Amino acid sequence: MPERILALSNALSSIAKQKAHEIQNVTKRTHMLALNAQIEAVRAGHHGAGFSIVAQEVKSVSQEVSEIVDDLMKRLDERTVALNDLGQKLVASVRGKRLTDLALNMIDIIDRNLYERSCDVRWWATDSAVVECATTGRTEDADFCSQRLAVILNSYTVYLDIWVADKEGKVLSNGRKSAYPKVQKSSVAYDSWFKEALRTTSGEEFVVADISQQGLLADKKVAVYAAAIRQNAKTDGEIIGVLGIFFDWEAQSQTVVNSVRLEEEEKSRTRSLILDRRHQVIAASDRQGILSEIFPLDTSNGERGMYVDHDGRTIGYALTPGYETYAGLGWYGVIVQSKDPKN
């Protein structure tokens, strides 16, 4: 709607200027006719005296009309410039507010999704098969645990794999042994998610690592959530291992950024992004720059807002609001939209 108002304002300005120019052309012709009439009246002498008065009056009227048109043009220029400026600001404000809302909705969907992951990892860390595997480390217990994890993975298709590691970081069991055979007996002792999980003080806590590529999972991009496995599955029990769940980030996040509700004509000039706390691109509707691009996001407007960058692009952004017990990771939803070439 604001774009339509701006287009009508521009059209009105164009029509007014065109018609004013047409009036000026008519007055110039009238002025010339009056001048010619005066010349002919002079030639007619005494008999043309009356006609000379009429010609002079026509010239005077023509001059008045010309002055009125000049004044009209000046006033139109001033007001149409102001109206167009106001219209452009209105368009930018409405578009920016909409893009900000879309960015907030996008990151909110991510938050709600990842909140469930934080619940899953804490719950599954208390599963009896997982606890038994971490407690004994025996092959038969690890095999049974793998079967149990496979059942979970068949129901929760958003995960690539689930790993059980002992306190030293040796992976004892995983749910997709045939798909990822190198996982078992590998070490995660130096992985941040493993080390942070060992430092948790309660079974109610969880940790999450930055989005990364996992070599043992065919280099797929993952979000890793982890929780300590505790003795007898008690909240305050001694830590006996760590459970790591590998969320299929690339597939799930791509669905979110591609599902932003844009008008058909907007899609080709709009980029939807998820940025981590360092403003690194971790998801993009155009699939460009993931884990390699740092987006120059200006957050001077606060946790959410909009601005126009030096390239004339309108950018709406929103900081993760978190969801229930999930505080979020400092991520941003960002919508970048180039100018409509028609406006």
Coordinates of C-alpha atoms in Angstrom, one line a residue:
M1 CA 0.0 0.0 0.0
P2 CA 2.7 2.6 0.8
E3 CA 4.5 1.8 -2.5
R4 CA 1.2 2.5 -4.3
I5 CA 0.8 5.9 -2.5
L6 CA 4.3 6.8 -3.5
A7 CA 3.7 5.7 -7.1
L8 CA 0.5 7.8 -7.2
S9 CA 2.4 10.8 -5.8
N10 CA 5.1 10.5 -8.5
A11 CA 2.4 10.2 -11.2
L12 CA 0.5 13.2 -9.9
S13 CA 3.7 15.3 -9.8
S14 CA 4.5 14.2 -13.4
I15 CA 1.0 15.1 -14.7
A16 CA 1.0 18.5 -12.9
K17 CA 4.3 19.4 -14.4
Q18 CA 3.3 18.3 -17.8
K19 CA 0.1 20.3 -17.8
A20 CA 1.8 23.4 -16.4
H21 CA 4.3 23.3 -19.2
E22 CA 1.4 23.0 -21.7
I23 CA -0.2 26.1 -20.2
Q24 CA 3.1 27.9 -20.4
N25 CA 3.3 27.1 -24.1
V26 CA -0.3 28.4 -24.7
T27 CA 0.5 31.6 -22.9
K28 CA 3.6 32.1 -25.0
R29 CA 1.5 31.7 -28.1
T30 CA -1.1 34.1 -26.8
H31 CA 1.6 36.6 -26.0
M32 CA 2.9 36.4 -29.5
L33 CA -0.6 36.8 -31.0
A34 CA -1.1 39.9 -28.8
L35 CA 2.2 41.4 -29.9
N36 CA 1.4 40.8 -33.6
A37 CA -2.1 42.3 -33.0
Q38 CA -0.5 45.5 -31.6
I39 CA 1.8 45.8 -34.6
E40 CA -1.2 45.5 -36.9
A41 CA -3.1 48.0 -34.9
V42 CA -0.3 50.5 -35.2
R43 CA -0.3 50.0 -39.0
A44 CA -4.1 50.6 -39.1
G45 CA -3.5 54.0 -37.4
H46 CA -6.7 55.7 -36.0
H47 CA -8.9 52.9 -37.1
G48 CA -6.9 50.3 -35.2
A49 CA -6.9 52.2 -31.9
G50 CA -9.7 50.1 -30.3
F51 CA -8.1 46.9 -31.5
S52 CA -4.8 48.0 -29.9
I53 CA -6.5 48.3 -26.5
V54 CA -7.8 44.7 -26.8
A55 CA -4.4 43.4 -27.9
Q56 CA -2.8 45.1 -24.9
E57 CA -5.3 43.5 -22.5
V58 CA -4.7 40.1 -24.1
K59 CA -1.0 40.6 -23.5
S60 CA -1.6 41.6 -19.9
V61 CA -3.8 38.5 -19.3
S62 CA -1.2 36.3 -20.9
Q63 CA 1.5 37.8 -18.6
E64 CA -0.7 37.2 -15.5
V65 CA -1.4 33.6 -16.5
S66 CA 2.4 33.0 -17.1
E67 CA 3.2 34.4 -13.6
I68 CA 0.4 32.2 -12.0
V69 CA 1.8 29.1 -13.8
D70 CA 5.4 30.0 -12.6
D71 CA 4.2 30.3 -9.1
L72 CA 2.2 27.1 -9.4
M73 CA 5.3 25.2 -10.7
K74 CA 7.4 26.5 -7.8
R75 CA 4.8 25.5 -5.2
L76 CA 4.3 22.1 -6.9
D77 CA 8.0 21.4 -6.9
E78 CA 8.3 22.2 -3.2
R79 CA 5.3 20.1 -2.2
T80 CA 5.9 17.2 -4.5
V81 CA 9.5 16.9 -3.3
A82 CA 8.3 16.9 0.3
L83 CA 5.5 14.5 -0.5
N84 CA 7.8 12.1 -2.3
D85 CA 10.3 12.3 0.5
L86 CA 7.6 11.5 3.0
G87 CA 6.3 8.7 0.9
Q88 CA 9.8 7.2 0.6
K89 CA 10.2 7.4 4.4
L90 CA 6.8 5.7 4.9
V91 CA 7.7 3.0 2.4
A92 CA 11.1 2.4 4.1
S93 CA 9.5 2.4 7.6
V94 CA 6.7 -0.1 6.7
R95 CA 9.0 -2.3 4.7
G96 CA 11.6 -2.2 7.5
K97 CA 9.0 -3.1 10.2
R98 CA 7.8 -6.0 8.1
L99 CA 11.3 -7.3 7.5
T100 CA 12.0 -7.0 11.2
D101 CA 8.9 -9.0 12.0
L102 CA 9.9 -11.6 9.5
A103 CA 13.4 -11.8 11.0
L104 CA 11.9 -12.2 14.5
N105 CA 9.5 -14.9 13.3
M106 CA 12.4 -16.8 11.6
I107 CA 14.7 -16.8 14.7
D108 CA 11.7 -17.6 16.9
I109 CA 11.1 -20.8 14.9
I110 CA 14.8 -21.7 15.3
D111 CA 14.6 -21.1 19.0
R112 CA 11.5 -23.3 19.5
N113 CA 13.1 -26.0 17.5
L114 CA 16.4 -25.9 19.5
Y115 CA 14.5 -25.7 22.8
E116 CA 13.2 -29.2 22.0
R117 CA 16.8 -30.4 21.4
S118 CA 17.8 -29.2 24.8
C119 CA 15.0 -31.2 26.3
D120 CA 15.8 -34.3 24.2
V121 CA 19.5 -34.4 25.3
R122 CA 18.7 -34.1 29.0
W123 CA 16.0 -36.8 28.8
W124 CA 17.9 -39.3 26.7
A125 CA 20.9 -39.0 29.0
T126 CA 18.8 -40.7 31.7
D127 CA 17.7 -43.6 29.4
S128 CA 18.5 -46.9 31.1
A129 CA 20.4 -48.3 28.1
V130 CA 22.5 -45.1 27.8
V131 CA 23.3 -45.2 31.5
E132 CA 24.2 -48.9 31.5
C133 CA 26.5 -48.4 28.5
A134 CA 28.4 -45.6 30.2
T135 CA 28.5 -47.5 33.5
T136 CA 30.0 -50.8 32.2
G137 CA 31.5 -50.0 28.8
R138 CA 30.9 -53.7 27.9
T139 CA 30.4 -54.5 24.2
E140 CA 27.0 -56.2 24.7
D141 CA 25.8 -53.1 26.6
A142 CA 27.1 -50.8 23.9
D143 CA 25.4 -52.9 21.2
F144 CA 22.1 -52.8 23.0
C145 CA 22.5 -49.1 23.5
S146 CA 23.1 -48.7 19.7
Q147 CA 19.8 -50.5 19.1
R148 CA 18.0 -48.2 21.5
L149 CA 19.5 -45.1 19.9
A150 CA 18.5 -46.4 16.5
V151 CA 14.9 -46.6 17.6
I152 CA 15.1 -43.0 18.8
L153 CA 16.6 -41.8 15.5
N154 CA 13.9 -43.5 13.5
S155 CA 11.4 -41.4 15.4
Y156 CA 13.3 -38.2 15.5
T157 CA 14.4 -37.7 11.9
V158 CA 16.0 -34.3 12.6
Y159 CA 19.1 -36.0 14.0
L160 CA 22.0 -37.4 12.1
D161 CA 23.3 -39.5 15.0
I162 CA 23.5 -39.9 18.8
W163 CA 26.8 -40.8 20.6
V164 CA 27.6 -42.1 24.0
A165 CA 31.1 -41.4 25.2
D166 CA 32.8 -42.5 28.5
K167 CA 34.5 -40.0 30.8
E168 CA 37.7 -40.2 28.8
G169 CA 36.0 -39.2 25.6
K170 CA 36.0 -42.6 23.9
V171 CA 32.8 -43.1 21.9
L172 CA 31.2 -46.4 23.1
S173 CA 28.0 -46.4 21.1
N174 CA 26.1 -44.6 18.3
G175 CA 22.7 -45.0 16.8
R176 CA 23.7 -45.2 13.1
K177 CA 26.6 -47.7 13.1
S178 CA 26.1 -48.8 9.5
A179 CA 25.9 -45.2 8.1
Y180 CA 28.8 -43.9 10.3
P181 CA 31.0 -46.9 11.1
K182 CA 34.0 -44.8 12.1
V183 CA 32.3 -43.2 15.1
Q184 CA 32.6 -46.0 17.6
K185 CA 36.0 -46.0 19.3
S186 CA 36.8 -42.6 18.0
S187 CA 37.7 -39.9 20.6
V188 CA 35.8 -36.7 21.4
A189 CA 38.0 -35.8 24.4
Y190 CA 39.1 -32.5 22.8
D191 CA 35.7 -31.5 21.5
S192 CA 34.2 -28.4 23.2
W193 CA 30.8 -29.9 23.7
F194 CA 32.3 -33.0 25.5
K195 CA 34.6 -30.9 27.8
E196 CA 31.8 -28.5 28.7
A197 CA 29.4 -31.3 29.5
L198 CA 31.9 -32.7 31.9
R199 CA 31.9 -29.4 33.7
T200 CA 28.1 -29.3 34.3
T201 CA 27.0 -29.5 37.9
S202 CA 23.5 -30.9 37.5
G203 CA 21.6 -33.3 35.3
E204 CA 19.3 -30.4 34.5
E205 CA 22.1 -28.7 32.6
F206 CA 23.0 -29.0 28.9
V207 CA 25.6 -27.5 26.6
V208 CA 25.6 -26.6 22.9
A209 CA 28.4 -26.1 20.5
D210 CA 28.7 -23.7 17.6
I211 CA 27.5 -24.9 14.2
S212 CA 30.2 -26.9 12.6
Q213 CA 31.0 -29.5 10.1
Q214 CA 31.4 -33.0 11.6
G215 CA 34.0 -35.1 9.7
L216 CA 32.7 -38.4 11.1
L217 CA 29.2 -37.6 9.9
A218 CA 30.2 -37.1 6.2
D219 CA 31.2 -33.5 6.9
K220 CA 27.6 -32.4 7.4
K221 CA 26.8 -29.2 9.3
V222 CA 25.5 -30.0 12.7
A223 CA 24.4 -28.4 16.0
V224 CA 25.7 -30.5 18.8
Y225 CA 23.8 -30.7 22.1
A226 CA 25.3 -32.6 25.0
A227 CA 24.5 -33.6 28.6
A228 CA 26.4 -35.5 31.2
I229 CA 25.4 -39.1 31.8
R230 CA 25.2 -39.5 35.6
Q231 CA 25.4 -42.5 37.8
N232 CA 22.0 -44.2 38.3
A233 CA 20.5 -41.4 36.1
K234 CA 20.2 -39.2 39.2
T235 CA 20.3 -35.4 38.7
D236 CA 23.1 -35.1 41.2
G237 CA 24.8 -38.4 40.4
E238 CA 28.5 -38.7 39.6
I239 CA 29.3 -38.1 35.9
I240 CA 30.1 -41.4 34.1
G241 CA 30.0 -40.2 30.5
V242 CA 28.5 -37.8 28.0
L243 CA 25.7 -38.0 25.5
G244 CA 26.0 -36.0 22.3
I245 CA 23.1 -35.5 19.9
F246 CA 23.8 -34.2 16.4
F247 CA 21.1 -32.1 15.0
D248 CA 20.9 -32.0 11.2
W249 CA 21.4 -28.3 11.1
E250 CA 21.8 -27.7 7.4
A251 CA 18.6 -29.5 6.3
Q252 CA 16.5 -28.1 9.1
S253 CA 17.8 -24.5 9.0
Q254 CA 17.5 -24.4 5.2
T255 CA 13.8 -25.2 5.5
V256 CA 13.3 -22.3 7.9
V257 CA 15.2 -19.6 5.8
N258 CA 13.5 -20.8 2.6
S259 CA 10.0 -20.6 4.2
V260 CA 10.0 -16.9 5.0
R261 CA 6.7 -15.5 3.8
L262 CA 7.7 -13.2 0.9
E263 CA 5.7 -11.9 -2.0
E264 CA 6.7 -13.6 -5.3
E265 CA 8.3 -10.4 -6.7
E266 CA 10.4 -10.0 -3.5
K267 CA 12.1 -13.4 -3.6
S268 CA 14.7 -12.6 -6.2
R269 CA 15.9 -9.6 -4.3
T270 CA 15.7 -10.9 -0.7
R271 CA 18.2 -12.9 1.3
S272 CA 17.2 -14.6 4.6
L273 CA 20.0 -15.3 7.1
I274 CA 20.7 -16.8 10.5
L275 CA 23.8 -15.4 12.1
D276 CA 25.6 -16.7 15.2
R277 CA 26.7 -14.5 18.0
R278 CA 29.9 -13.5 16.0
H279 CA 27.6 -12.5 13.1
Q280 CA 28.9 -15.5 11.1
V281 CA 26.4 -16.8 8.5
I282 CA 25.2 -20.2 9.6
A283 CA 22.2 -20.4 7.3
A284 CA 21.3 -18.5 4.1
S285 CA 18.4 -18.7 1.7
D286 CA 20.8 -18.4 -1.2
R287 CA 23.1 -21.1 0.4
Q288 CA 26.1 -18.7 0.1
G289 CA 28.7 -17.9 2.8
I290 CA 27.7 -20.5 5.3
L291 CA 30.4 -20.8 8.0
S292 CA 32.6 -18.5 5.9
E293 CA 31.0 -15.1 5.7
I294 CA 30.8 -12.6 8.5
F295 CA 27.8 -10.3 7.9
P296 CA 28.3 -6.6 8.7
L297 CA 25.2 -6.4 10.9
D298 CA 24.6 -3.0 12.5
T299 CA 22.8 -3.6 15.8
S300 CA 22.9 0.0 17.0
N301 CA 19.1 0.1 17.0
G302 CA 19.0 -2.5 19.8
E303 CA 17.9 -6.2 19.9
R304 CA 15.7 -5.7 16.9
G305 CA 15.3 -3.1 14.2
M306 CA 15.9 -2.0 10.7
Y307 CA 18.2 0.3 8.7
V308 CA 19.3 1.0 5.1
D309 CA 22.9 0.2 4.4
H310 CA 25.3 2.1 2.0
D311 CA 24.1 -0.1 -0.9
G312 CA 20.5 1.1 -0.4
R313 CA 19.4 -2.3 0.9
T314 CA 16.8 -2.5 3.7
I315 CA 17.9 -4.8 6.5
G316 CA 15.5 -6.0 9.2
Y317 CA 17.0 -8.0 12.1
A318 CA 16.0 -9.6 15.4
L319 CA 18.1 -11.1 18.3
T320 CA 17.0 -14.5 19.5
P321 CA 14.3 -14.0 22.2
G322 CA 14.8 -17.5 23.6
Y323 CA 12.0 -19.9 24.4
E324 CA 10.8 -21.1 27.8
T325 CA 14.0 -22.5 29.6
Y326 CA 16.1 -22.0 26.4
A327 CA 17.8 -18.7 26.6
G328 CA 19.1 -18.7 23.0
L329 CA 22.7 -18.5 21.8
G330 CA 22.9 -14.8 20.8
W331 CA 21.9 -15.6 17.3
Y332 CA 20.2 -13.2 14.9
G333 CA 17.5 -13.6 12.2
V334 CA 18.3 -11.2 9.3
I335 CA 16.3 -10.2 6.2
V336 CA 18.3 -8.3 3.5
Q337 CA 16.2 -6.8 0.7
S338 CA 17.4 -4.8 -2.3
K339 CA 15.4 -2.0 -3.8
D340 CA 12.5 -2.7 -6.0
P341 CA 13.7 -1.6 -9.5
K342 CA 10.1 -0.5 -10.3
N343 CA 10.1 2.1 -7.5

